[in-house]
Structures are given as structure tokens and as C-alpha cells.
Amino acid sequence: MASPTPWRCGVLTVSDRCSRGEAEDTSGKNLQDLLNEGKLLNAQVVSSSCVPDELTAIKKILLQWCDDGLQLIITTGGTGFAPRDVTPEAVKQVSESCLSCLSLLKPLDRFLVTPWCAIVMPLLGIFLVADLRGPRNSVQFICKRFLSACLPHALQVLTQQNTHVDATHKQLQSQGVQHQHSQHQHHCHHHHNHHHSSKADVSRVSRRARKSPYPMISVEEAQKMVLTNAERCNTKMVPMAEALGSVLAQDVYAKDALPPFPASIKDGYAVLAADGAGLRTVAGDSTAGAGPNERKVTAGVCVRVNTGAPVPPGADAVVQVEDTELTIEEDDGRIEREIRILRAPTAGQDIRPTGCDIKAGQCILSLDTRLGPAELGLLAAVGVVQVSVYEAPTIAVLSTGNELQEPGEDLREGHIRDSNKTTLMALIKQSGFQAVDSGIAQDQPSVLLEALRLALARSDILVTTGSVSMGERDILRPVLQADLNATIHFAQVFMKPGKPTTFATCTYEGRKKLILGLPGNPVSATVTAHLYLIPAARKMAGRTDYMNTTVRAKLGSEFRIDPRPEYHRCTLHWSTGEDLPTAQSTGNQLSSRLLSCASAQALLKLPHAQEERTTLPQGHIVEAILL
């Protein structure tokens, strides 16, 4: 029997650095080898390319390959959370114009038993696109574990090879449970490599601690511990246009002076100041953007200039057009031949000397400067297109709890929707950091351990919610200590809300990781994220102003205070003639009531109650941490 015709494939690498030749495209080459050697499927790579992380460039290649009749396109790179990771969006736009494509976005572990279940909709188009993450090891793992089983069947469906499709379906139906077993055996080495049994024994429920074994510390002590461990990330060179919000890792010096020539401040005429007022012959003009002007200004002669234009040789002043009048014109007003200077100029008038703004070689931005719009403009003005900055930490967010389910699911009995992950990821992104959704882990040691390992592998900071109190299912700390050899720095803070907040560090895959275990109640998680998580991330990104701004505010009403210092959600209002804002409570401060955070502008730092003081009167002045 003749061998089947190989599938026509294309491999597209999406990477700014690889496209510029600054890094080797190992992922793309690895994919080509896997395909051409028949390790994935019977395929032949007929096209390959490497493009920058630009929507237009990616779409152009995809559409071109579609027109060339390729049946399978595999992309690698550009699928993360950074602003320039636009590969999925490019594929989406192209697939819409080509009717349809196969989506391979579900977690891979769901396909270990029957990988063909990935194909959940009819394929009406004429090509198939699979997006893969960039690193070489990730690409090889995904290909061998999943795509090698899924893609052949997907392509058969795509090209309407109904005989093969029917045979596959009959095979699945006939194997039933046995098929699941054989598939599990086929993948058992992956389970051994990637799934771990926890050493934490939480089965002796009746012997669990009834009181926290950890000392109670103040918020200030807790913040100091977190920030001491929040070490700056490594540095990297980035294009100036991509550096917004980053912190400089070294001083930046101007390549050129600004202005690079004597420049006119006004629209007018370049003159000799010694000539004073009176008539001048107009010898020509000098406009912004023009090359060197050969015309020289001499006694009785002037040159018309625009704002920003080079001042011609010989001139030592510029007279604005408003201080002149026309005396002779030619060519029906197209040429000025003579003007009258109405007001005598002074030497240096309305001229910016060379380097008056920035001198060549001058330090224009110092180490630790955070780059905003004005700073990027400065870099552009002096021709600095690459800068050394601190990398920003990646933050993984993991929710824990048997009762939790994703927001988009129909509510099941005894369950609640997970709002913590949505809230924290939004806060992280709003603060300028990359957030990784690590899902929901059940309160089982081995399940939690696996989720922790996956999250730690993808992040610098791991923030969890839930599983830190004194309940029988609060198992985060035992798992961290028994399985990850983590150091628990604190696990009890004198504050409301957020008392059981836990902070730990561990070394994972040779790198130090920060772990913040936040309480499961939504308000507690939100408040403690503002107090610990965001300042730590800012410091790791190189910022020196990592703490939130604190102002003083007057209470708009009487406040009852708690035995613990409270971080009360409030709004701030400025009244005419008042030197301080007035703080109004956002209502019921129950730690489960996320509504109290919905309109909050600040956290009021209320002192703890004492025997002689259980309330604070209206007008009392307290500190307010701006959100």
C-alpha cells in the first residue's frame, strides 16, 4: 500500500528578539525537526518563518500560508500576558476570515485519557492553527504529550477523511474503559514526573492545633519581613518603546546635544543685533527640518526662520514676525524682498544655543528612575533606543477551596463562585505586573501541592487565597513546609481584616520564590494584597517608591473601633476651604462583603480599641492609605 501523502505544514516563530537576530530560534527549529522526522505525525514542513510580535506581520504570514494551501500551521511564541504577546489575537482574526479553526486552549491534563476530545466543533475551514508557548522545552512537551495524538485526527476531520474519522470513533467506543486504562499507562511517566504525593499528614483532625503556633506581629513588622525578602529582579535590555513603567537599572547618557544646532525660538527673522531697528534685505529662509543654510547673515541682511529651525551663520538674534512689517514684495507676494525691524533686538534674543537643553554626554536619567511618558520622550530626543531596566516579577494567583467554582459555571449546590482570583488578577494587572491564572485547587494535600508546583514554576511571587486559618481543611502551611521546605516567616498579623495572612519563601528550581497566603474572605484578600503583595512586587521591579501614598483625613462621622487595628474602606471628599479630606465609610465592613471595596478610594488606619476608647469622634484625624 502506498504511503499516505504527508500533511503540508508551516512553522511560524513569533519573537522580537529572534526576528532581530538577538536570540536563536531554538523552538521553531525544534518543531521543524519533530515534524520532518515524523515524531508528531506524517508531515512535511514546506514553509517556516520568524516574525516580530506584531499583529500585522503575524497575520500577513498566516494569510499567505493559507493561500499557499498549507493544511497545518504551528506557531510558537507570543502567547503570554505581555502587551506585545498578540499571537492568539492574530490567529483569531485570521481564523475568522477563513471561517473556522481548531481551538486548543483547554488545560492539557484534560486530554490525557482521550486527546481527541479536544475536537469539540465542526471544522469548516481549510487550515488548522495551533498556538504553542515559546520556550523549547514547553513546545517539545506539548507536542509529544498532546499534539501527536490530537492533530492527526483533527486534520482528518478538517479534510473530511470520513473513513478514518469513523474508524477512530469506533475504536474509542469499542475500547471504553480499557482505552482509558491504556491511555493512562501510555502517559504514566508524565504523571511520575509531574505529579507528586504530599508528605503533609492532615488526617488527624482531632489533634490539629486549636490556637495558632505562630506569634502575632504588627502590620509594620509583617511588611518589613515581606519587603526584606522582596529582592530586585534581574536586569534586561529592552527597546525604549517597550520600557513604559519600567525602572532604569543604570544611568542613561545623551548621545547628542539638544538642540544639536542653534535653533530659533520664534517664527521671524535671523538678524545681526548690532544693526538695531530699521530696514533689512530678506536673503532667503531657514525652515525646521531643512539642511544647513548656505546663506549668511551680514550687516543689513536677514533670513526668515521658523520655530525650531537652524539659525543661519552670522546671526546672533531672532526678531519675531510680530515686530516687523513688509516693505517690498515680489512675484505677486510669493517673495519677501525687504522688511522693517520695528524694535531693536538684543544679542542672543530668541535663540536656543546648541546643547542648551541637553549637552552631549550629559546624564539625562539616573539609575532607579521609573520611566513614564516624559522620560521616554527624553530618550527619544537624544537617540537612546535601548535601555537597561529591572525585570518585573510575574505573579501567579491560586485560589483554594472545595467549595469554589469558576465564575462562568452554573452554581452547584454548596458552592460559591471564586471572586478572589478575578479581583487579585485585575489588581495585579492594574499595577503594571503580569498575572498568571493558576486556577482553583481543592483542599487535598497532593492536589494543592501539584497546583503550587505548577504555579511556582511560572512565577516569582505566588499569591494564594484561602487555606490559612485554623480549619481542618486549612492545609497550605503544612504542605509548604513538608513538601516544598518553605520557611514560614509569619502566619498571624494583628490587624482586621487579614489576621491569618501567611508569608513564606522557598527555593524552587534553583530560584527564590515569595509565597503570600492571603485569607479566603474577599475583603481580607483584597486589603492584604494592597498592603503586602503590591509593595513587594513594586520593590522587586526596582521601584524605590514601593509603598502606597498615605495622607491624613478627617472622619466624617463617629467610627466604632475594633480590638485589632482596622483597615477600614472609605471614600475621600475635599470641601472648599478645608485643608484635609473627609473620610466616609463604604458601609458594612464584613470581611466577606466585597461591596465595601467597590467604591473605596483609601484604607483608613484605625487604631485598636482600649478600655477607655472604643470609638473615634467625628472630625478625628487618622491616616488614610490611598488605593
Short mmCIF file of C-alpha atoms in Angstrom, two decimals, residues 328-338:
data_model
loop_
_atom_site.label_atom_id
_atom_site.label_comp_id
_atom_site.label_asym_id
_atom_site.label_seq_id
_atom_site.Cartn_x
_atom_site.Cartn_y
_atom_site.Cartn_z
CA ILE A 328 8.90 95.30 -0.55
CA GLU A 329 7.49 92.09 -2.05
CA GLU A 330 7.93 90.37 -5.44
CA ASP A 331 6.25 87.71 -7.60
CA ASP A 332 2.76 88.68 -6.52
CA GLY A 333 3.50 88.23 -2.81
CA ARG A 334 5.41 84.98 -3.10
CA ILE A 335 8.75 86.56 -2.23
CA GLU A 336 9.65 88.93 0.60
CA ARG A 337 12.37 91.26 -0.58
CA GLU A 338 12.60 93.80 2.26
#
